[in-house]
Structure formats: C-alpha cells, structure tokens
JSON list of C-alpha atoms and ligand atoms in Angstrom, two decimals:
[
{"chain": "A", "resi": 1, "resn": "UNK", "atom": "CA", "xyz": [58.18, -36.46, -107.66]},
{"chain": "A", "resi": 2, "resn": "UNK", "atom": "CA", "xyz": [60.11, -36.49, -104.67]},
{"chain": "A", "resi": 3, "resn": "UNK", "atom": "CA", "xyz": [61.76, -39.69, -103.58]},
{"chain": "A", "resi": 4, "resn": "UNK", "atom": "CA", "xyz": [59.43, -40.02, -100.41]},
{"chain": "A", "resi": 5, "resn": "UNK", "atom": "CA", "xyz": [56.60, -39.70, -101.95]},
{"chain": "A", "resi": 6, "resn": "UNK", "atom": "CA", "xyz": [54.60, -38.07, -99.63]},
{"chain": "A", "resi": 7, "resn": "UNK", "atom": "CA", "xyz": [52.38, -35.41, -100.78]},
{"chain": "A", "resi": 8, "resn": "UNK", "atom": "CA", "xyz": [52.39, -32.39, -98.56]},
{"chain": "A", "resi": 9, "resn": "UNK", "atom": "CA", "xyz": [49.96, -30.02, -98.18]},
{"chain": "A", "resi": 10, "resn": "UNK", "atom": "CA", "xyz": [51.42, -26.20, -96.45]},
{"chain": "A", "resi": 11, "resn": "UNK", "atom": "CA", "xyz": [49.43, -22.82, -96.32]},
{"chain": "A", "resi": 12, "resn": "UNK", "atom": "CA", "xyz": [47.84, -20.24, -94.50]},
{"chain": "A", "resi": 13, "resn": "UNK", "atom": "CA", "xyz": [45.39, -21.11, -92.22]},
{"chain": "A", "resi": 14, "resn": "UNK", "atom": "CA", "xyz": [41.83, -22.00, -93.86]},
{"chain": "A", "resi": 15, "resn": "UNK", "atom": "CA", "xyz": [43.36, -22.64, -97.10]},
{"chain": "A", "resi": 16, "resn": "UNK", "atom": "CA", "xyz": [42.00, -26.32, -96.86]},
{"chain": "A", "resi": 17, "resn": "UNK", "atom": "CA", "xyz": [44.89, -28.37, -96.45]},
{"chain": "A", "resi": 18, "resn": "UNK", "atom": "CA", "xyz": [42.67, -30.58, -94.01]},
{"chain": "A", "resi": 19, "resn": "UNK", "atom": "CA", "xyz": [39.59, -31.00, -96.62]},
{"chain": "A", "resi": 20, "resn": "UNK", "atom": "CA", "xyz": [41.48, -30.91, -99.13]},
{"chain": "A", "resi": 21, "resn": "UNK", "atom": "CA", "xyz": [44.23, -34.12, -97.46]},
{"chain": "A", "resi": 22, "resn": "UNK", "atom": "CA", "xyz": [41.06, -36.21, -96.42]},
{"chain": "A", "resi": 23, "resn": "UNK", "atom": "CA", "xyz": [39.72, -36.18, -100.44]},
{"chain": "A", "resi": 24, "resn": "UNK", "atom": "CA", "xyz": [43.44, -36.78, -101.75]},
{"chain": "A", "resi": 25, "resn": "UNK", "atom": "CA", "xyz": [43.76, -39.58, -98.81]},
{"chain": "A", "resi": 26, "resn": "UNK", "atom": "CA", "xyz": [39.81, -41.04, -100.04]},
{"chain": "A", "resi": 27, "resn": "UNK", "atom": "CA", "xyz": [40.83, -40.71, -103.88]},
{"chain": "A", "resi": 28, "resn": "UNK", "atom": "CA", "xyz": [44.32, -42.63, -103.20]},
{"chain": "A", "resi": 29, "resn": "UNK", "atom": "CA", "xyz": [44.44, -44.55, -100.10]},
{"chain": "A", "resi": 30, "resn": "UNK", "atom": "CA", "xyz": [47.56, -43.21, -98.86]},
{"chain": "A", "resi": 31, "resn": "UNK", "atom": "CA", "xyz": [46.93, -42.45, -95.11]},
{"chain": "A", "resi": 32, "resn": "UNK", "atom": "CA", "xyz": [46.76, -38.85, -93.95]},
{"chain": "A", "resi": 33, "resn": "UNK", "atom": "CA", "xyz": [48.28, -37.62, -91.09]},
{"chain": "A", "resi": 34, "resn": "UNK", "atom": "CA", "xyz": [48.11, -33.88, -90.05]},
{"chain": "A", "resi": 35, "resn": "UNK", "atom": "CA", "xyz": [50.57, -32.54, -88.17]},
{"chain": "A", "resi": 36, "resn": "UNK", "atom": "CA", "xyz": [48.46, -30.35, -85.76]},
{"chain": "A", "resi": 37, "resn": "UNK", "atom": "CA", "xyz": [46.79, -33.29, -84.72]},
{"chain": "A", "resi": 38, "resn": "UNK", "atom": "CA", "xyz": [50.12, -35.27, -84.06]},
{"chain": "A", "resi": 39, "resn": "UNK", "atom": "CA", "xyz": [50.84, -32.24, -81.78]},
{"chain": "A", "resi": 40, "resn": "UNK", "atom": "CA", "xyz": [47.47, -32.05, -79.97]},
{"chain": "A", "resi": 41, "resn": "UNK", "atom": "CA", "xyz": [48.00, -35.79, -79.59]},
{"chain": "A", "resi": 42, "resn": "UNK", "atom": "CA", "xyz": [51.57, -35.57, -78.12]},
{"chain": "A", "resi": 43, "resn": "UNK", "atom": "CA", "xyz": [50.85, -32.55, -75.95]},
{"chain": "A", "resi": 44, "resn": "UNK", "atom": "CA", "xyz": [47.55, -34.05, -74.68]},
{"chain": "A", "resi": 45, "resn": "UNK", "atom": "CA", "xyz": [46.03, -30.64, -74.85]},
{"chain": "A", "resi": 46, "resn": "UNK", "atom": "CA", "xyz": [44.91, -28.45, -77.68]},
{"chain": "A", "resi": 47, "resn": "UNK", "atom": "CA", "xyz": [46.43, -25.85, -79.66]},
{"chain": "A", "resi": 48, "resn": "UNK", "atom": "CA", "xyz": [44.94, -23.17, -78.42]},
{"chain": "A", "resi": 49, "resn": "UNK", "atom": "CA", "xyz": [45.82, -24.45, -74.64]},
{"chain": "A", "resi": 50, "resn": "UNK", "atom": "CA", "xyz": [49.52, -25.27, -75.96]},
{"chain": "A", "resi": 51, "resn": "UNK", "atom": "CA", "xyz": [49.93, -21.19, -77.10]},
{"chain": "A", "resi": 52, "resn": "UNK", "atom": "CA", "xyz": [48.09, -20.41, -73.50]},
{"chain": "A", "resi": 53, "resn": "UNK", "atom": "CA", "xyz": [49.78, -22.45, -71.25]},
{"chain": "A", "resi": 54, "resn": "UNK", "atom": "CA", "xyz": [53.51, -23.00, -72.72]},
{"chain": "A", "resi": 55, "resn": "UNK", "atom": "CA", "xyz": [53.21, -20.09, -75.58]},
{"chain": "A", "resi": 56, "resn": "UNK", "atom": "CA", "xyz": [53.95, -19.86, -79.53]},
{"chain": "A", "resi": 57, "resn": "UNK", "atom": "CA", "xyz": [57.87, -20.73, -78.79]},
{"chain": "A", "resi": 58, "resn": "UNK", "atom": "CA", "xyz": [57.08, -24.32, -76.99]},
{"chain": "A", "resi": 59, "resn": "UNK", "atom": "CA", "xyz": [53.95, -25.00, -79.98]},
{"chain": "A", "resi": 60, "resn": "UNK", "atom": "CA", "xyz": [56.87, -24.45, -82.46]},
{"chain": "A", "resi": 61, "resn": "UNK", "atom": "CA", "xyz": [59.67, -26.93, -81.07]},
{"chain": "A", "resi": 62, "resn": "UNK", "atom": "CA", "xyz": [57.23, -29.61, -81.03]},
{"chain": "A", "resi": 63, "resn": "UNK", "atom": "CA", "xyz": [55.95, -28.36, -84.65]},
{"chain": "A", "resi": 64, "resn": "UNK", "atom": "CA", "xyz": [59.60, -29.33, -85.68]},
{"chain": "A", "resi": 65, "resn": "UNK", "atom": "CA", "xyz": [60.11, -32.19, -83.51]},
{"chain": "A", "resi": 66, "resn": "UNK", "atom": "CA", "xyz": [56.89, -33.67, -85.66]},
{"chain": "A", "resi": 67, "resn": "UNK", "atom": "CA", "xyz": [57.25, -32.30, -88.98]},
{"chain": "A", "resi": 68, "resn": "UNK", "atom": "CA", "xyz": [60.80, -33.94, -89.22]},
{"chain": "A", "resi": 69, "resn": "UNK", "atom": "CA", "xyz": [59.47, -37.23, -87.86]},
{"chain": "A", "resi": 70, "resn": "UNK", "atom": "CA", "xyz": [56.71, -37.43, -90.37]},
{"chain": "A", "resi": 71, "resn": "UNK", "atom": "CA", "xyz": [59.15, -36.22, -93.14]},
{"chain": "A", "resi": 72, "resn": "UNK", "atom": "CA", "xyz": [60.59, -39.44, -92.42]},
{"chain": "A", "resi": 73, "resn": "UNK", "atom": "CA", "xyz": [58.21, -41.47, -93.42]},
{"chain": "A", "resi": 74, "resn": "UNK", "atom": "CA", "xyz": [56.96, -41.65, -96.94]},
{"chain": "A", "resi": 75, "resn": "UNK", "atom": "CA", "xyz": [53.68, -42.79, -99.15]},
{"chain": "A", "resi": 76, "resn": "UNK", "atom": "CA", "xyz": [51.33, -40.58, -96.55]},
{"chain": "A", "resi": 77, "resn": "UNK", "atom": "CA", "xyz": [49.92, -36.99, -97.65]},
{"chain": "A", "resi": 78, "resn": "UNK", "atom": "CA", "xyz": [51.15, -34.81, -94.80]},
{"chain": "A", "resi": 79, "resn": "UNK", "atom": "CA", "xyz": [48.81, -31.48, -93.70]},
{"chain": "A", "resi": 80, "resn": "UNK", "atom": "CA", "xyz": [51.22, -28.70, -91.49]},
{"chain": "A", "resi": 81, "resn": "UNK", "atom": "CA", "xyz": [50.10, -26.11, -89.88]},
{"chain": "A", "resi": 82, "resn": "UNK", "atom": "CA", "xyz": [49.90, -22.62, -91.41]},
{"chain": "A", "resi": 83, "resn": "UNK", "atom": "CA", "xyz": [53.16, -21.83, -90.19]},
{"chain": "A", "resi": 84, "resn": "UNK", "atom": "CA", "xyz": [55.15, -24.71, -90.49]},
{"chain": "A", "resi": 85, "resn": "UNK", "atom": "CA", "xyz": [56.32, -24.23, -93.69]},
{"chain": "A", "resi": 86, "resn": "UNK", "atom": "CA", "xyz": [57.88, -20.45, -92.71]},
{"chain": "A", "resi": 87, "resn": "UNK", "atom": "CA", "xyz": [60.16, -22.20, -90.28]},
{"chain": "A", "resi": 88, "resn": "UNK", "atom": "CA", "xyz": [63.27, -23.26, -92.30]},
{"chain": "A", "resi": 89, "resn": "UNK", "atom": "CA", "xyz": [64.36, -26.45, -90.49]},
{"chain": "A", "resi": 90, "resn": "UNK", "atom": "CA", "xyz": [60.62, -27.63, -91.18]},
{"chain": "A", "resi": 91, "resn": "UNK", "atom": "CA", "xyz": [61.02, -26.48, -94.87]},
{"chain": "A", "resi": 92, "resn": "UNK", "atom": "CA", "xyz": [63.88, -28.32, -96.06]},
{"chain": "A", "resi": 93, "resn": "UNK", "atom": "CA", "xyz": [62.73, -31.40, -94.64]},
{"chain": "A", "resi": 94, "resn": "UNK", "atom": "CA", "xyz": [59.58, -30.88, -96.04]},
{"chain": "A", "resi": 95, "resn": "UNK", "atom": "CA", "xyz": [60.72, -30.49, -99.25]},
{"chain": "A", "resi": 96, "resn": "UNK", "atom": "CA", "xyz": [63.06, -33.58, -98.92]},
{"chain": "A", "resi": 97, "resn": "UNK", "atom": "CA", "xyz": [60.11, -35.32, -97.78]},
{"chain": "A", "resi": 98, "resn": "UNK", "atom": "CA", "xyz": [57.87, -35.25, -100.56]},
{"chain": "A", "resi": 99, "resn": "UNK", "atom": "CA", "xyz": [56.32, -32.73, -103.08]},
{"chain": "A", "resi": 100, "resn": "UNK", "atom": "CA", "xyz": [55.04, -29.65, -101.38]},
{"chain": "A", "resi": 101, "resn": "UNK", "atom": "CA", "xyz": [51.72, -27.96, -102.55]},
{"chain": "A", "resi": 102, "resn": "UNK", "atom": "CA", "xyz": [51.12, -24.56, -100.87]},
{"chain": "A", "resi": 103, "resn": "UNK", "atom": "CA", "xyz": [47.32, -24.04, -101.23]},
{"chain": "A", "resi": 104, "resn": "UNK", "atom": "CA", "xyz": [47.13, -20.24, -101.66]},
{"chain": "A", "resi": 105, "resn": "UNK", "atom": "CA", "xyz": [43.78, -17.63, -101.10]},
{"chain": "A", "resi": 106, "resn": "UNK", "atom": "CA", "xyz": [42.94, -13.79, -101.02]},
{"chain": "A", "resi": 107, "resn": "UNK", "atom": "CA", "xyz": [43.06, -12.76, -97.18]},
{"chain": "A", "resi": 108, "resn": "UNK", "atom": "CA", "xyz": [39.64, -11.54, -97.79]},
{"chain": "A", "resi": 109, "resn": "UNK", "atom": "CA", "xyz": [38.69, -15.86, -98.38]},
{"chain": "A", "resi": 110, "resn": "UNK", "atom": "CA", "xyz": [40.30, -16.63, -95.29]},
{"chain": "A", "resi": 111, "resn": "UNK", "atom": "CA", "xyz": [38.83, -14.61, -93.09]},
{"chain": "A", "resi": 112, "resn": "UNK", "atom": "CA", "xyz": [35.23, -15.84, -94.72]},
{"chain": "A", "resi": 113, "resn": "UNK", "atom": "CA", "xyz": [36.48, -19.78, -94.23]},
{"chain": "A", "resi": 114, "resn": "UNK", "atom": "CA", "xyz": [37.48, -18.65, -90.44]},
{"chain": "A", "resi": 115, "resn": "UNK", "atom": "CA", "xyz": [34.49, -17.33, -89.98]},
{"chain": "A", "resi": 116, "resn": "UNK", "atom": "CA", "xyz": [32.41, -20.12, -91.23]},
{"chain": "A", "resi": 117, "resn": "UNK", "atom": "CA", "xyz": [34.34, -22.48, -89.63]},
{"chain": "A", "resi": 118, "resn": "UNK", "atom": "CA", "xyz": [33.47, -21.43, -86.18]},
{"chain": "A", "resi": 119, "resn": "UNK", "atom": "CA", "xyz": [30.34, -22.20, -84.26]},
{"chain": "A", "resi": 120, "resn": "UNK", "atom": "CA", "xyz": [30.86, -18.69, -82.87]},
{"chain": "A", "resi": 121, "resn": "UNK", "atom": "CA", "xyz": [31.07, -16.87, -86.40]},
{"chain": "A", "resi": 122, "resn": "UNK", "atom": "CA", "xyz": [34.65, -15.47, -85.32]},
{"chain": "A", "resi": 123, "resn": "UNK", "atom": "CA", "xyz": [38.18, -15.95, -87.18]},
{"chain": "A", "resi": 124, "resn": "UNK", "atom": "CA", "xyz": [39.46, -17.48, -83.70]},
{"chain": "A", "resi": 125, "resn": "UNK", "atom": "CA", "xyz": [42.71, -19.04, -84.19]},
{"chain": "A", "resi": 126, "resn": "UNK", "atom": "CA", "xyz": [45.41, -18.30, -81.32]},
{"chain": "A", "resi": 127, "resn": "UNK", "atom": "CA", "xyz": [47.77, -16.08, -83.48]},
{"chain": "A", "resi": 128, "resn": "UNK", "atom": "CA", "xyz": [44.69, -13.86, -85.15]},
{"chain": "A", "resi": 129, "resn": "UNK", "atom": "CA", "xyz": [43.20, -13.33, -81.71]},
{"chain": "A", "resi": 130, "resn": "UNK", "atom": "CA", "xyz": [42.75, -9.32, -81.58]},
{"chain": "A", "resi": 131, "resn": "UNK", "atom": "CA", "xyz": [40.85, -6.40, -82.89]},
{"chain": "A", "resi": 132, "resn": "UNK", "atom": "CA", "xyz": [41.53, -6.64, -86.21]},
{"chain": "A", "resi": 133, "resn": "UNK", "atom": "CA", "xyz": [41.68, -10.36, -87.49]},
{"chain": "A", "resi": 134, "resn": "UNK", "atom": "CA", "xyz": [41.43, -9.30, -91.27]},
{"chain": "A", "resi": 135, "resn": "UNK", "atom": "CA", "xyz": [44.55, -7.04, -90.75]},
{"chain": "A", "resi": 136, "resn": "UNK", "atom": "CA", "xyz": [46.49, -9.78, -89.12]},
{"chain": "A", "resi": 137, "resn": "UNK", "atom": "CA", "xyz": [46.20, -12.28, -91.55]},
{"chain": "A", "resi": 138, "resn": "UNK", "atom": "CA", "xyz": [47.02, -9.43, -94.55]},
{"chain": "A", "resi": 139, "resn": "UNK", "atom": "CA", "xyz": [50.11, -8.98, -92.00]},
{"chain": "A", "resi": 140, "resn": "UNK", "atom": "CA", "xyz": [51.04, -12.66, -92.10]},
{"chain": "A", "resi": 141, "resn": "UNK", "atom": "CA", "xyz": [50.25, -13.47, -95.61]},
{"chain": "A", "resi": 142, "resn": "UNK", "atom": "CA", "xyz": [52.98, -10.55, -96.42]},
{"chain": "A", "resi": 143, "resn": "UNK", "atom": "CA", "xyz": [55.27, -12.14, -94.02]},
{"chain": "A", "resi": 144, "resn": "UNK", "atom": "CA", "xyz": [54.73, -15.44, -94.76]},
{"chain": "A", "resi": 145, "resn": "UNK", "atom": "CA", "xyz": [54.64, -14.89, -98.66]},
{"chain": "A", "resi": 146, "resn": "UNK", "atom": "CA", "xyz": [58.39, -15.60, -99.32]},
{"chain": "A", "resi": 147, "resn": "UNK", "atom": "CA", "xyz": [58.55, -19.01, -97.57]},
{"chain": "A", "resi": 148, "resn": "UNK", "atom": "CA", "xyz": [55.25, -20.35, -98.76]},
{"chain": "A", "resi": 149, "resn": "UNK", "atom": "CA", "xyz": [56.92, -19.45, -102.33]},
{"chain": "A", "resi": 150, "resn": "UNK", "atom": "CA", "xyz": [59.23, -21.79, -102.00]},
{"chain": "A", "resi": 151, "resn": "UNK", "atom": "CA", "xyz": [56.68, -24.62, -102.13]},
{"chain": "A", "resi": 152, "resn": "UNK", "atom": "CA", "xyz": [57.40, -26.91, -104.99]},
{"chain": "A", "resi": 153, "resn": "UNK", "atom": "CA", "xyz": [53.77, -26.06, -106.29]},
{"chain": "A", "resi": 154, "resn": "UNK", "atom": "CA", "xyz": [51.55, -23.14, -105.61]},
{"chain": "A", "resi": 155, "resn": "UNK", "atom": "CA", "xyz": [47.48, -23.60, -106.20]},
{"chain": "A", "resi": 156, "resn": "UNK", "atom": "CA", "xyz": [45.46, -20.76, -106.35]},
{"chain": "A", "resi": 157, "resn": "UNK", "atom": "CA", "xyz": [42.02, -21.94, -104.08]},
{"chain": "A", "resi": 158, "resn": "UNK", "atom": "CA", "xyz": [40.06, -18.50, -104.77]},
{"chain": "A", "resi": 159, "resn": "UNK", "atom": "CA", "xyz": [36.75, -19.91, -106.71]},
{"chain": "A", "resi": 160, "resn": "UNK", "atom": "CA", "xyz": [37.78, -23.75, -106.67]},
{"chain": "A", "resi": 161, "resn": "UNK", "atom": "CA", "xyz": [35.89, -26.32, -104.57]},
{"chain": "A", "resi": 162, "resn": "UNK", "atom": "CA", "xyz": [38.49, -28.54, -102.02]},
{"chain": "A", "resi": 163, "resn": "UNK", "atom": "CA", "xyz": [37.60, -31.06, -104.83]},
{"chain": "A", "resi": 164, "resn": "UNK", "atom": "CA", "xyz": [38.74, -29.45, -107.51]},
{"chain": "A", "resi": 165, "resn": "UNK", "atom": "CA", "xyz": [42.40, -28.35, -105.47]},
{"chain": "A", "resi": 166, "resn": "UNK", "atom": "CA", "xyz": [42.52, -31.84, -104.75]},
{"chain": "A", "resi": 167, "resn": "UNK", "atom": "CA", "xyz": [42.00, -32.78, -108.10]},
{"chain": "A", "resi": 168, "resn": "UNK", "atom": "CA", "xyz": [44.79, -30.21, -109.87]},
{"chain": "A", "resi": 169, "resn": "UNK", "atom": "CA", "xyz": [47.04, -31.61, -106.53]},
{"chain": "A", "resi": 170, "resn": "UNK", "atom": "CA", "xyz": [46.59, -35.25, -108.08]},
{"chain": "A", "resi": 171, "resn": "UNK", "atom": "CA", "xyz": [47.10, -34.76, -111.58]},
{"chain": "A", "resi": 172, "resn": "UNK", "atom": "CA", "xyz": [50.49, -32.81, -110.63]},
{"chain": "A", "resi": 173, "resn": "UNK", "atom": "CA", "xyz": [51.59, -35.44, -108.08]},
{"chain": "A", "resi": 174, "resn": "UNK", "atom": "CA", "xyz": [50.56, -38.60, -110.51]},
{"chain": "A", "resi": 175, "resn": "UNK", "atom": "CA", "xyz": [50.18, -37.22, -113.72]},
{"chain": "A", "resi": 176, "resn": "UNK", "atom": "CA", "xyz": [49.90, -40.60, -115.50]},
{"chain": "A", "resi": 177, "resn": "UNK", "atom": "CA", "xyz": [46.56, -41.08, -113.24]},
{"chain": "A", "resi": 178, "resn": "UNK", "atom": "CA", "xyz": [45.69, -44.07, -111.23]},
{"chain": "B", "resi": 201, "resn": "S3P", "atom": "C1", "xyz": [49.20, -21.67, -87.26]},
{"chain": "B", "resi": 201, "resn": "S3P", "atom": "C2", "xyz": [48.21, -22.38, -87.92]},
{"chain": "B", "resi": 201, "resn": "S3P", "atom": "C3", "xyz": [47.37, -23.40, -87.26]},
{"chain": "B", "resi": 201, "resn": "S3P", "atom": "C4", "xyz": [48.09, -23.99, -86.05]},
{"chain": "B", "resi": 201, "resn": "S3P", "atom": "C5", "xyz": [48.56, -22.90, -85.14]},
{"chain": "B", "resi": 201, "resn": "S3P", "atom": "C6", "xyz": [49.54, -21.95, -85.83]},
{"chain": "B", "resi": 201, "resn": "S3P", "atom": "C7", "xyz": [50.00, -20.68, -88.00]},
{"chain": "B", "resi": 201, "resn": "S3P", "atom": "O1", "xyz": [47.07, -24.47, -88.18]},
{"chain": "B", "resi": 201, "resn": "S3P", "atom": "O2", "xyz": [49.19, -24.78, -86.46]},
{"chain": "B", "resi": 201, "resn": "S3P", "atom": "O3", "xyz": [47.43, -22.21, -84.68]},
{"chain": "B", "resi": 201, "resn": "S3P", "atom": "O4", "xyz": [51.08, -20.30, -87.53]},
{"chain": "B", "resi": 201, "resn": "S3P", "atom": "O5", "xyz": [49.54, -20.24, -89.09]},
{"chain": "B", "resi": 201, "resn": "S3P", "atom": "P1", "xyz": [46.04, -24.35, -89.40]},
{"chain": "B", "resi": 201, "resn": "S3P", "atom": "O6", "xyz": [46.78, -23.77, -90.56]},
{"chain": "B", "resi": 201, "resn": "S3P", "atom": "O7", "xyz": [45.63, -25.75, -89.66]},
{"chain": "B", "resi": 201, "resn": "S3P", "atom": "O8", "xyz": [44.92, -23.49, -88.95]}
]
C-alpha cells in the first residue's frame, strides 16, 4: 500500500470508477471525492461547457491543478477522469498518492454503459462526440492503453457487477479485511 493511502480509481470512461468509489466509500467510510466533480465545482460550469467554451487544453490544466491537490491528501478513494491518468504529471502523483486501480472493459461494454447512461440513449461524452462513437473509443483505448498500464492494479470489469470490482479493489487494497 502506498504511504497515502488513498485508493484511486483511473479508466476509460464508463468503466465505473464513480459506482464503483461510492460502494468502496459505503463499505469503508473513507470519503470519496471525484475529481470531475472538483472541476465542475471550481469552474462553476460543466464539463461539457468547460470543452465548449475554454476547450480540451483549459479542462486539462485544471485536471492537473486538482489531481495534484487531491494527491495531497490521503485516507480518501479518489475517482479521475478517463484521461487523467494518460497525462504524466497527473500519473506520478497519482501513483505517489495512493494505490492506483485502472478498472478496464471491452470497447464494445463501454459504448453499452454510455449508452445506458444517457437519458438520450447516445454515448455523449465531449471527446466521443462524432459519427462513429464506437470507433473513437477503440481509438482511445489503443492510445490510452500504455498509460492506463502503468496503474499499480488492472481489474478486468467485463461480466463483474460494480460490487464485485469493488470487492476484488478491497481485498487488494486491505487484504487483512476490516
Ligand atoms: C474524459 C473523461 C471524462 C471527463 C472528460 C474527459 C477523458 O470523465 O473527465 O470528459 O478524457 O476520457 P469520465 O471518465 O468520468 O467519463
């Protein structure tokens, strides 16, 4: 276990780090704090209007501003953004920060979870926004693969509940229980 103690949850988008964070944070009682919402928060407008209005560039410098800050802290579980972990800066503090679980799934599942997600049965997320969101996230998942590698622990979601991630993500983090 990392000194900090924080347990940090990175991955693609729709790989549950949110669902997944608020059962870890119910099973343990360590707070959780996602990083998204930090931003939204900060920026006092959503994503979506952050990438609109000041573009991916400005989203990213406050991604790092508040991925280091939370690093900082310790005993929380910490959810980034899907690409927070593929900016280096972010990634070594993340890894100083805590143990890092990258929750992993076929593109083919994301697109699904995307999908479902939204009221308007579309994968709408500012960087899949297109013709072809399936092809996209195949395209980022390749790009992406290296970095989220690099995660101290890799979880395969494909056929697992969020309850049963969370549950594998506990018994690596604590294995003695509690
Ligand atoms: C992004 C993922 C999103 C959000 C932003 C950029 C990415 O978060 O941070 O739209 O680069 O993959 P989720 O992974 O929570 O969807």
């Amino acid at each position: 276990m990392a000194e900090a103690g924080n347990i940090i949850l990175v991955g693609f988008m729709a790989s549950g780090k949110s669902h997944v964070g608020r059962i870890l944070s119910q099973r343990t009682g360590m707070p959780l704090v996602d990083a998204d919402s930090v931003i939204v928060e900060r920026a006092g407008k959503s994503i979506d209007q952050i990438f609109a209005d000041d573009g991916e560039a400005a989203f990213r410098r406050l991604e790092r501003e508040i991925i280091s800050e939370l690093c900082r802290g310790a005993g929380q579980i910490i959810s980034g953004g899907g690409g927070a972990f593929v900016e280096a800066d972010n990634r070594d503090a993340m890894l100083k920060g805590g143990t890092v679980f990258c929750l992993q799934a076929r593109p083919e599942t994301i697109y699904q979870r995307l999908k479902a997600d939204d009221k308007s049965g579309q994968a709408v997320r500012p960087l899949l926004a297109g013709p072809d969101p399936l092809g996209r996230i195949r395209e980022l998942l390749e790009q992406r693969a290296e970095a989220y590698g690099r995660a101290h622990h890799c979880i395969d979601t494909d056929g697992l509940t969020p309850e049963e991630v969370a549950e594998r993500v506990w018994a690596t983090f604590c294995p003695e229980g509690g």
